[in-house]
PDB file of C-alpha atoms in Angstrom:
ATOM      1  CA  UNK A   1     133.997  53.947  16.843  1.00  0.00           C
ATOM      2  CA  UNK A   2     137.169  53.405  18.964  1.00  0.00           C
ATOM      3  CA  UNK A   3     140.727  53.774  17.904  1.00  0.00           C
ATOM      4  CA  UNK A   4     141.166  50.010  18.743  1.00  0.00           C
ATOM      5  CA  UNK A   5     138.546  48.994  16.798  1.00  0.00           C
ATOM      6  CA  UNK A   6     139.986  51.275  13.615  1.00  0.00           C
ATOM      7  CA  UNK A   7     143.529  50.169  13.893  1.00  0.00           C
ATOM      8  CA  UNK A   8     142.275  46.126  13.404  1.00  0.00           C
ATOM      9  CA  UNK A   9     140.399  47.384  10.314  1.00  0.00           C
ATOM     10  CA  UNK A  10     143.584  48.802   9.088  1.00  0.00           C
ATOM     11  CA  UNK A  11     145.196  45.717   9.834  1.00  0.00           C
ATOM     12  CA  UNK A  12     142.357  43.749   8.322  1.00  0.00           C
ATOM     13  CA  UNK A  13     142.963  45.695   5.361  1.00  0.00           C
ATOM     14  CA  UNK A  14     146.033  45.140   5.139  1.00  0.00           C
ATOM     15  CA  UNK A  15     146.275  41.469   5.176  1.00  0.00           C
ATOM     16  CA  UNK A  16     143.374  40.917   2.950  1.00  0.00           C
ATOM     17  CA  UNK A  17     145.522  43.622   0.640  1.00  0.00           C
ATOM     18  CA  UNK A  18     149.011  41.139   0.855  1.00  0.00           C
ATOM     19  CA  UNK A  19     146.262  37.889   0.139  1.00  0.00           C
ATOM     20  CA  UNK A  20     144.411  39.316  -2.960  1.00  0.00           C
ATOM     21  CA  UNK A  21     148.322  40.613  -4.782  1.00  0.00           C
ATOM     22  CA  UNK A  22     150.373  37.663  -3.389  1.00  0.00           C
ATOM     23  CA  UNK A  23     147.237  34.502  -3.925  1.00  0.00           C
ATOM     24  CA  UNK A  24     145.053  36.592  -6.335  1.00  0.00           C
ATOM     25  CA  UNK A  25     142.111  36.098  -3.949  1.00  0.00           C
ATOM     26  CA  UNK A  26     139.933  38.381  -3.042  1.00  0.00           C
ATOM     27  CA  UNK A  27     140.618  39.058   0.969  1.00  0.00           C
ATOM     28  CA  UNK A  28     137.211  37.809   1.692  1.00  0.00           C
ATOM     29  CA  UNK A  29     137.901  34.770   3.351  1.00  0.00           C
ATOM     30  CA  UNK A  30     140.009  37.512   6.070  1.00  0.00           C
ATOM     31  CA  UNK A  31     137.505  40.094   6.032  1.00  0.00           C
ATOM     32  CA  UNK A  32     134.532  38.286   6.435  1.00  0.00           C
ATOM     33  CA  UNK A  33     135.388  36.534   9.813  1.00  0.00           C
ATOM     34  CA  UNK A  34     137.622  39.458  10.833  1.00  0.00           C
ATOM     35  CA  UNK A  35     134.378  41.756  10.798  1.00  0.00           C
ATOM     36  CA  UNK A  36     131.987  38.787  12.196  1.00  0.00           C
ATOM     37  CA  UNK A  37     134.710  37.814  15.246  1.00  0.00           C
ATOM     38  CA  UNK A  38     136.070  41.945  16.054  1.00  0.00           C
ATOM     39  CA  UNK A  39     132.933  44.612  15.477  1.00  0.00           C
ATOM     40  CA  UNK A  40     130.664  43.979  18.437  1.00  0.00           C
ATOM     41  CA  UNK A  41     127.283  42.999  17.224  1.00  0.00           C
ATOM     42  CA  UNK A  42     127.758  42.513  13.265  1.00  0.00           C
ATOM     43  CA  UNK A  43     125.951  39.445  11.626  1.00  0.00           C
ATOM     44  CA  UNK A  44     127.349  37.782   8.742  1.00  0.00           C
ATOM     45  CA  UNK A  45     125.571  38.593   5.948  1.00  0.00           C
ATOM     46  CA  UNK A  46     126.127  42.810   6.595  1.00  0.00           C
ATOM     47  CA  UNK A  47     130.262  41.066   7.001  1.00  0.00           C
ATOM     48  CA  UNK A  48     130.042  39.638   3.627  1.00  0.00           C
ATOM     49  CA  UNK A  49     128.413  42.485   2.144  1.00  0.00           C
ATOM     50  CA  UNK A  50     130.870  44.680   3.697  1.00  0.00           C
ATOM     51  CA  UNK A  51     133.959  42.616   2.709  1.00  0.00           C
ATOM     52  CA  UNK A  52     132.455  42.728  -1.128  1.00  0.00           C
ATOM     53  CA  UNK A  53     132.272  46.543  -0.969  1.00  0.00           C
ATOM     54  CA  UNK A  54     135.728  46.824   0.521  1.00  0.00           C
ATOM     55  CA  UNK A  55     137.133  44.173  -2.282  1.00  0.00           C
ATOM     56  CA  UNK A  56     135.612  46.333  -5.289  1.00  0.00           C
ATOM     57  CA  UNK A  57     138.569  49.134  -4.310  1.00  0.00           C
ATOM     58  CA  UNK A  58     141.169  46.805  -3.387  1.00  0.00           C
ATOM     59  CA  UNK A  59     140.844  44.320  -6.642  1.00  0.00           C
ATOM     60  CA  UNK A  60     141.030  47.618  -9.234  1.00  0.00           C
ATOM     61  CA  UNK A  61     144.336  48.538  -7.349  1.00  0.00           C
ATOM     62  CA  UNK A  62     145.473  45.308  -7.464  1.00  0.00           C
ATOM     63  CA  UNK A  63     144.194  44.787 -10.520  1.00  0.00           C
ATOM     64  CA  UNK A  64     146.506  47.542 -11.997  1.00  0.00           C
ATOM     65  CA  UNK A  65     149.307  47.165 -10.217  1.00  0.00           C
ATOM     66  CA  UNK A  66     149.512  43.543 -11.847  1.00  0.00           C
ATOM     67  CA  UNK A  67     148.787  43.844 -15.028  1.00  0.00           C
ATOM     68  CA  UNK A  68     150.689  47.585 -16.144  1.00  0.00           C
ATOM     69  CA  UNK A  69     153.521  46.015 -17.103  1.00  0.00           C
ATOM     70  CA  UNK A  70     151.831  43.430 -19.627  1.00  0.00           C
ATOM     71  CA  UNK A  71     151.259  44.938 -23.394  1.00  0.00           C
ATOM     72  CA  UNK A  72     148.451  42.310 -23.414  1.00  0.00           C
ATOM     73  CA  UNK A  73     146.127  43.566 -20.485  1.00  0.00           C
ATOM     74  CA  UNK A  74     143.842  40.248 -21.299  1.00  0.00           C
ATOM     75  CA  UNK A  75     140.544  42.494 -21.121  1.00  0.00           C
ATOM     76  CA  UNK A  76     138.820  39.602 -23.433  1.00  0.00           C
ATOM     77  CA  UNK A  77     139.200  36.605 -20.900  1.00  0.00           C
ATOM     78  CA  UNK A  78     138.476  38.542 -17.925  1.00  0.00           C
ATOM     79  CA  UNK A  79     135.196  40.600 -19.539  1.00  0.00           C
ATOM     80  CA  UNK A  80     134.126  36.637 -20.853  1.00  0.00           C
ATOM     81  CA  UNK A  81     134.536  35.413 -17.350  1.00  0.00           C
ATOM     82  CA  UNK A  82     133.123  38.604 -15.505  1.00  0.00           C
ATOM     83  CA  UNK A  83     129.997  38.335 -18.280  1.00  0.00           C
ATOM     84  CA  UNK A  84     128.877  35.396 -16.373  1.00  0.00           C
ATOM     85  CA  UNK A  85     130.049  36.793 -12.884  1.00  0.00           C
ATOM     86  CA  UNK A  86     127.955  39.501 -12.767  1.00  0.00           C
ATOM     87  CA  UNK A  87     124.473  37.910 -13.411  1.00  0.00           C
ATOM     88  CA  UNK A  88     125.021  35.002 -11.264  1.00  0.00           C
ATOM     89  CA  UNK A  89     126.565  37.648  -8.383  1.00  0.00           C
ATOM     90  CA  UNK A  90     123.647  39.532  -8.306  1.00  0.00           C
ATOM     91  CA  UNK A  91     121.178  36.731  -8.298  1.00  0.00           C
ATOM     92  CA  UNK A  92     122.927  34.583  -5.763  1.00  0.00           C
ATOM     93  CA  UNK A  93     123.077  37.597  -3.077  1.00  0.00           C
ATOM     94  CA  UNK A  94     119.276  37.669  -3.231  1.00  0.00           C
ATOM     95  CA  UNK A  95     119.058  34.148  -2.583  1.00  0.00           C
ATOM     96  CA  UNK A  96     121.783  34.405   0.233  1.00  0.00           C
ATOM     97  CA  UNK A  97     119.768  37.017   1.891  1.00  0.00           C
ATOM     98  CA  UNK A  98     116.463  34.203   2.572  1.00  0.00           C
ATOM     99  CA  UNK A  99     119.106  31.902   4.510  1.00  0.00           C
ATOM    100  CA  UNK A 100     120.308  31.557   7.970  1.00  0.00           C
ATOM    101  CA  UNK A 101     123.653  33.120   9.339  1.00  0.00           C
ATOM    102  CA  UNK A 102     124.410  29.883  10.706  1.00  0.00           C
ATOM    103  CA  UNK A 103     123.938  28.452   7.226  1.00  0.00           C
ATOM    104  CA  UNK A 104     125.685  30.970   5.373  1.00  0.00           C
ATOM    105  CA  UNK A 105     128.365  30.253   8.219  1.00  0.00           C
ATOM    106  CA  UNK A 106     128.448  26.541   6.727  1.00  0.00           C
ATOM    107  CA  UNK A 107     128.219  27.287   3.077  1.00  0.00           C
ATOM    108  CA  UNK A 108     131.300  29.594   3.769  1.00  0.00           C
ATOM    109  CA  UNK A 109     133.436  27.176   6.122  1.00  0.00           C
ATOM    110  CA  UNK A 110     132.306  24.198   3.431  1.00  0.00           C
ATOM    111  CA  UNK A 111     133.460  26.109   0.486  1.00  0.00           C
ATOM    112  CA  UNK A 112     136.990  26.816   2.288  1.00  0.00           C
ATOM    113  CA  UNK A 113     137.418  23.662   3.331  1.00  0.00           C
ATOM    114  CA  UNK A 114     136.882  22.413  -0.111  1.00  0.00           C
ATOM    115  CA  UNK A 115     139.236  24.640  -1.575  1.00  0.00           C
ATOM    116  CA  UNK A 116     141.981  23.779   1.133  1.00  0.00           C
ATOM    117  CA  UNK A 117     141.354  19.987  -0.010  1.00  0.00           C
ATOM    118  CA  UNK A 118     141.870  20.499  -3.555  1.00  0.00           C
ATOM    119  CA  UNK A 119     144.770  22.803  -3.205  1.00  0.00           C
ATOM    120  CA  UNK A 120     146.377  20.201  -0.696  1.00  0.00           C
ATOM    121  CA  UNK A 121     146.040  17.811  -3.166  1.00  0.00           C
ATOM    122  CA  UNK A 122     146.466  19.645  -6.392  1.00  0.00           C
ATOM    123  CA  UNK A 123     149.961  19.188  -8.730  1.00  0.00           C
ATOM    124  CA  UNK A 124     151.564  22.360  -9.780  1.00  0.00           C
ATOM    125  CA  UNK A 125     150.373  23.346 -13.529  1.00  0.00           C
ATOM    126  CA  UNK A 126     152.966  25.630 -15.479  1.00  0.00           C
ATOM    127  CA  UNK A 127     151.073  27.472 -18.145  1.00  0.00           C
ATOM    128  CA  UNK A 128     153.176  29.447 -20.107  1.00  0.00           C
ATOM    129  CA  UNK A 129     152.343  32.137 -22.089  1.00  0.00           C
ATOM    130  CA  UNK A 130     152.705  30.552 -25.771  1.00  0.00           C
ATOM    131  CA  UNK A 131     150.779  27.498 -23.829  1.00  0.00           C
ATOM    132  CA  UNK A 132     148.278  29.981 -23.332  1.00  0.00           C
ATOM    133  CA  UNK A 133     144.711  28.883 -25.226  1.00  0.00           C
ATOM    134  CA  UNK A 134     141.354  31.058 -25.094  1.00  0.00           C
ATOM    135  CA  UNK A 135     138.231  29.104 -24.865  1.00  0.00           C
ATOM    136  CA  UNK A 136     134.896  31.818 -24.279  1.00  0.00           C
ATOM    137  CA  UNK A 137     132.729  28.918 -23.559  1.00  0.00           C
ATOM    138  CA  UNK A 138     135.454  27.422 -20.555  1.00  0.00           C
ATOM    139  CA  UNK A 139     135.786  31.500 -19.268  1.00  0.00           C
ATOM    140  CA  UNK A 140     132.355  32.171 -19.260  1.00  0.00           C
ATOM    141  CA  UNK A 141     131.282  28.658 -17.045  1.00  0.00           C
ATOM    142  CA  UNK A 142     134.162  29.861 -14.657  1.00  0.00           C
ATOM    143  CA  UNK A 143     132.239  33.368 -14.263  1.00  0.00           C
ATOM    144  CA  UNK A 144     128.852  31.713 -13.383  1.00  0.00           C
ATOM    145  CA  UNK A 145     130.654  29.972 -10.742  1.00  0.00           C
ATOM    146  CA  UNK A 146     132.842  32.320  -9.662  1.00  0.00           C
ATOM    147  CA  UNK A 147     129.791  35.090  -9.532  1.00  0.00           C
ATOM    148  CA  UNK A 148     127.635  32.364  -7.083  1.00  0.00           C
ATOM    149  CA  UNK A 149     130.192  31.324  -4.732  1.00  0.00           C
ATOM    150  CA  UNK A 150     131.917  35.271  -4.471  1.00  0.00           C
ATOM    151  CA  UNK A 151     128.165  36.563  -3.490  1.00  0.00           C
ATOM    152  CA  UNK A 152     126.805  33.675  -1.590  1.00  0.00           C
ATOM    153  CA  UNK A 153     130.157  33.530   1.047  1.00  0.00           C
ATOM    154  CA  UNK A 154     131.028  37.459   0.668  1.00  0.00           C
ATOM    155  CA  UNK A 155     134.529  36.677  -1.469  1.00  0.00           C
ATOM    156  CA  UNK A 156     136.445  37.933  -4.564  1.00  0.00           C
ATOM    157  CA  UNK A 157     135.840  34.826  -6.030  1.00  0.00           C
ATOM    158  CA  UNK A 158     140.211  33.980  -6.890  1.00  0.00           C
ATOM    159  CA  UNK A 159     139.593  31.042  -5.206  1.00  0.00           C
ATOM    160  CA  UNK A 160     137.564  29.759  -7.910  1.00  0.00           C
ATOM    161  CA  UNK A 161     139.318  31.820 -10.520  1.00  0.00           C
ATOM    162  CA  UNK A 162     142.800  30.901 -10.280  1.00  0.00           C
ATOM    163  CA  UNK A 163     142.626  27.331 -10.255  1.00  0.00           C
ATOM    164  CA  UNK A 164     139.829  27.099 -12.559  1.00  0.00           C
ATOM    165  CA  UNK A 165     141.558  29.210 -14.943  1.00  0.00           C
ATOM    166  CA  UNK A 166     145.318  27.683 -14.643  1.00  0.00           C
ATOM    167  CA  UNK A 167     143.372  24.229 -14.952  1.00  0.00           C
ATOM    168  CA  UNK A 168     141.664  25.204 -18.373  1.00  0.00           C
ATOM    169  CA  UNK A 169     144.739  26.640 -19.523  1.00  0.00           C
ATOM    170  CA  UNK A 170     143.273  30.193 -20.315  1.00  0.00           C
ATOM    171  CA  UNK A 171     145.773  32.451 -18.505  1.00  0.00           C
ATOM    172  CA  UNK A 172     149.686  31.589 -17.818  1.00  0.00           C
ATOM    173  CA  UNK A 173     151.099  31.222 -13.797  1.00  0.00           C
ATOM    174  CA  UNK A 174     152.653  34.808 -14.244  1.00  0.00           C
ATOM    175  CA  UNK A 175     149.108  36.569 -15.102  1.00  0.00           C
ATOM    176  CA  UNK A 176     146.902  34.698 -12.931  1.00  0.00           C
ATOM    177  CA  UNK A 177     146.823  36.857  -9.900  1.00  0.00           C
ATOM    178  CA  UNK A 178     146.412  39.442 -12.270  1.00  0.00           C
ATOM    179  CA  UNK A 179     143.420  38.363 -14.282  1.00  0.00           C
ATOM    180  CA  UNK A 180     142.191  37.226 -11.154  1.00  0.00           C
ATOM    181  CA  UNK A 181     141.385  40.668  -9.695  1.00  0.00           C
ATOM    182  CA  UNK A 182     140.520  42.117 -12.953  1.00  0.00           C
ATOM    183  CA  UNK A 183     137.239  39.996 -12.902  1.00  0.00           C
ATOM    184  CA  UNK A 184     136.547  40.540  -8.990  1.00  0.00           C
ATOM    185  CA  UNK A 185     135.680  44.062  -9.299  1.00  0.00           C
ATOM    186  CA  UNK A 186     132.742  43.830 -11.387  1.00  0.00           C
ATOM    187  CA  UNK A 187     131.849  40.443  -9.777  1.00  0.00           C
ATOM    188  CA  UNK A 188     132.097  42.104  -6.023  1.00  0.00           C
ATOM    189  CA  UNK A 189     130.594  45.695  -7.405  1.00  0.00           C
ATOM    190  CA  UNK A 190     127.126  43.620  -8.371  1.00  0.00           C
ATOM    191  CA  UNK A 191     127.194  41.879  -5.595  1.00  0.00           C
ATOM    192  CA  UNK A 192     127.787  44.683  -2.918  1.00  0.00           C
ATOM    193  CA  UNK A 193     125.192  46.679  -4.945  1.00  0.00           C
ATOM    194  CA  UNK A 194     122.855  44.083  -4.064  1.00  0.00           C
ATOM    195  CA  UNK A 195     123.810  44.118  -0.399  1.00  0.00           C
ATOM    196  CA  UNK A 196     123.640  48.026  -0.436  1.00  0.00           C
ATOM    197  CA  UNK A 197     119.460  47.401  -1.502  1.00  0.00           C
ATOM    198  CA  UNK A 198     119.186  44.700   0.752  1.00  0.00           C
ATOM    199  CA  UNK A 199     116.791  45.743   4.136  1.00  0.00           C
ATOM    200  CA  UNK A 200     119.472  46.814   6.995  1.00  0.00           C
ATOM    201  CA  UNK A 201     120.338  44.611   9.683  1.00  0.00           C
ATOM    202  CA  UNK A 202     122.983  45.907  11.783  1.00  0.00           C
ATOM    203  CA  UNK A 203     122.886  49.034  13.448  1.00  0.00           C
ATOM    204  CA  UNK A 204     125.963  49.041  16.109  1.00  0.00           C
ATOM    205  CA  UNK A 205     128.243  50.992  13.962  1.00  0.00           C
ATOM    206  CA  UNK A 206     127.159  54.548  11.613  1.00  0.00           C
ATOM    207  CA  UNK A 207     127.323  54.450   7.881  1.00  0.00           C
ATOM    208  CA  UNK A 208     125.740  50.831   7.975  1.00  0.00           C
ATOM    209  CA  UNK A 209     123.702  50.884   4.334  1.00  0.00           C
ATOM    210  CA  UNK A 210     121.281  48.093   3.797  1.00  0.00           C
ATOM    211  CA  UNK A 211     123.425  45.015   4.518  1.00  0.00           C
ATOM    212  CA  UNK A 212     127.227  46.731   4.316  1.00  0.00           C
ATOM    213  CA  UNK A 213     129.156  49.533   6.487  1.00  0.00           C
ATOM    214  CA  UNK A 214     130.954  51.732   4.492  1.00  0.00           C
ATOM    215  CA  UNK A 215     133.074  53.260   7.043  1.00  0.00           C
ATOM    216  CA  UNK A 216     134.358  49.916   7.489  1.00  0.00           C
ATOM    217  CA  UNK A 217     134.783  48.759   3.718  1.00  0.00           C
ATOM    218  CA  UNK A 218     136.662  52.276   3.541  1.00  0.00           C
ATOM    219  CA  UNK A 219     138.823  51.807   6.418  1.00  0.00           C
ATOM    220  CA  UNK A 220     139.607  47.868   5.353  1.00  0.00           C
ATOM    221  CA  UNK A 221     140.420  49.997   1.771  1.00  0.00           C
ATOM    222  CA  UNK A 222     142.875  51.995   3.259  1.00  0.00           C
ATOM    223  CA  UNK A 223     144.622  49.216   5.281  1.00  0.00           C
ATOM    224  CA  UNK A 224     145.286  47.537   2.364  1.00  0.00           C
ATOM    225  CA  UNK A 225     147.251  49.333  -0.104  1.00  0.00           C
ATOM    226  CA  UNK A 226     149.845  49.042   2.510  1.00  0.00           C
ATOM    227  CA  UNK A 227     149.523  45.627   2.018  1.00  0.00           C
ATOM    228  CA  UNK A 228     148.713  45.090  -1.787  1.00  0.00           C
ATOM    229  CA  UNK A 229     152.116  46.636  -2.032  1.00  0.00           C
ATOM    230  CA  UNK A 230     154.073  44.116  -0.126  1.00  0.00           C
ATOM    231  CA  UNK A 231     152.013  41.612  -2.019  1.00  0.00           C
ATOM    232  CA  UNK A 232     152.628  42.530  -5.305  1.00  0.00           C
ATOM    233  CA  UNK A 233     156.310  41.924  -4.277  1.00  0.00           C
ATOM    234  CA  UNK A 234     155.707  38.533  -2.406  1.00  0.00           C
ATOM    235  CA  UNK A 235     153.572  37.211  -5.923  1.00  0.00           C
ATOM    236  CA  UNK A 236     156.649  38.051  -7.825  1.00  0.00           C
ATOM    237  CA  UNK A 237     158.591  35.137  -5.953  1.00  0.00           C
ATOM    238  CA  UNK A 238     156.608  32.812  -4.421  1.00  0.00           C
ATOM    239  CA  UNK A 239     156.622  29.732  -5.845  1.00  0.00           C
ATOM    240  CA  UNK A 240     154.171  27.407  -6.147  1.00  0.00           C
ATOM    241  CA  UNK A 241     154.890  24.873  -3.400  1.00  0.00           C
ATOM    242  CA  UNK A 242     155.083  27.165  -0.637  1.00  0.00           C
ATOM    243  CA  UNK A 243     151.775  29.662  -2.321  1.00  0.00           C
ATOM    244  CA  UNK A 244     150.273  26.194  -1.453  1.00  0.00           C
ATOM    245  CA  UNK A 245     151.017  25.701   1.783  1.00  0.00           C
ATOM    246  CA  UNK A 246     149.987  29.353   3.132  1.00  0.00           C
ATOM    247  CA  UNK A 247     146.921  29.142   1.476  1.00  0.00           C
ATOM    248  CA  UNK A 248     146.118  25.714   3.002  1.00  0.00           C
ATOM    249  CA  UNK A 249     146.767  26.904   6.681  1.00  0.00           C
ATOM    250  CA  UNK A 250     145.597  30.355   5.825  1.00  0.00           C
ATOM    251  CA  UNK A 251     142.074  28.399   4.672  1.00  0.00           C
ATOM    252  CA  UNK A 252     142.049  25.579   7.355  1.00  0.00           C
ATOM    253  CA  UNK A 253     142.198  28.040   9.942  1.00  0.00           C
ATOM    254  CA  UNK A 254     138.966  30.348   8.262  1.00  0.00           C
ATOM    255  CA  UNK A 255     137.084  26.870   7.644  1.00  0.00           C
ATOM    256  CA  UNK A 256     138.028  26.106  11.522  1.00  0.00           C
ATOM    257  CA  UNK A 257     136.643  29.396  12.513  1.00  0.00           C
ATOM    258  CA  UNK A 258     133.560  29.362  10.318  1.00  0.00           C
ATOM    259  CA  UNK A 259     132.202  25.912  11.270  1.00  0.00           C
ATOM    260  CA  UNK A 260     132.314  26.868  15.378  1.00  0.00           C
ATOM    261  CA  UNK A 261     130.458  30.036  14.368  1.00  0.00           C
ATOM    262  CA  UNK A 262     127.972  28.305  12.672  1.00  0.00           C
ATOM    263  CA  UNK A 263     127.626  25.487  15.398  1.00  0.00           C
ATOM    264  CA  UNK A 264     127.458  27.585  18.647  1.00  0.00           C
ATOM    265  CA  UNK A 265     127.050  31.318  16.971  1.00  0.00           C
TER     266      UNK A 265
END
């Protein structure tokens, strides 16, 4: 492995580190065409399964880091939500490994593209936290979603989390982020285990294991506490308007990138 090549891990790492503790995503939608368009040779489904064994590490730092200053850690939303998570994870990365790159390409740029939409379109929602109402049945339908879209595009899942959840009214703006990662590291550890079984299809780089690379989930790891720290800062005071607008360009741009993959590979 080159010293080039481990430097742009780092600095994968680190930006997917600032997205998942400023946006309370997962760094997915960065990782997974970071490792498809910079390690020579790597198909996207060992990129996704890679990017969900980097984002089990990077969502429990994050995870902490957000949430040790609340008395109320909110363990009973996020285990409701991560309840349905983890079954549909698992099960949706088996189906995801009988299609097509190219469709898996599409499924991924559709998804962002969808997301950028809504958020383009979406009104700001302040839930406060006496606002704040618990609904199992709401948390849990959230996790089954969550769980299908994190394993089937190689993501956290906060895309579908933090909106979802703001929308029902089950966390408050100032836990969000927080709650967020609390539920992608069991939703991205059953789904990476199921990548980590899956037959092996890249072999360019060592410590490739079934459909992941460890070496580069660890080096991605690394790169980003540098930048879960800055993030945890940024969340602090970024208001909603312009959280918006970075996460539409931010998306547009992946959805961009995705959708030429999948047309010309």
């Amino acid at each position: 492995m080159s010293i080039l090549l481990i430097i742009g891990m780092l600095l994968v790492g680190a930006a997917a580190g600032v997205s998942s503790a400023a946006l309370g995503i997962g760094g997915g939608i960065i990782m997974v065409p970071a490792f498809v368009q910079f390690v020579p040779g790597m198909e996207l489904h060992t990129a996704k399964g890679t990017s969900l064994l980097a984002i089990v590490f990077i969502a429990a730092m994050n995870a902490w880091r957000l949430n040790r200053d609340f008395d109320d850690k909110g363990w009973a939303t996020a285990a409701t939500i991560a309840a349905g998570a983890v079954v549909s994870a698992y099960a949706a990365s088996w189906v995801s490994f009988h299609l097509s790159a190219a469709t898996l390409a599409l499924i991924f740029a559709g998804l962002v593209a969808f997301t950028a939409a809504r958020l383009f379109a979406s009104r700001q929602r302040r839930v406060r936290e006496e606002d704040v109402r618990p609904n199992k049945a709401y948390a849990l339908g959230i996790g089954v979603v969550d769980g299908s879209v994190s394993a089937s595009a190689g993501v956290g899942g906060g895309i579908i989390v933090v909106p979802l959840s703001l929308s029902a009214g089950i966390v408050s703006n100032a836990r969000v982020s927080g709650l967020s990662n609390m539920v992608m590291v069991p939703t991205a550890t059953a789904a990476a285990i199921a990548h980590l079984q899956a037959p092996q299809l890249f072999t360019g780089l060592p410590g490739t294991v079934g459909q992941a690379n460890v070496t580069l989930a660890l080096l991605a790891v690394v790169g980003a506490q540098a930048g879960s720290l800055l993030g945890a800062r940024i969340n602090r005071i970024l208001t909603f308007r312009v959280r918006r607008v970075v996460l539409v360009i931010l998306l547009a741009l992946v959805a961009t990138r995705m959708l030429l993959l999948a047309l010309h590979g």
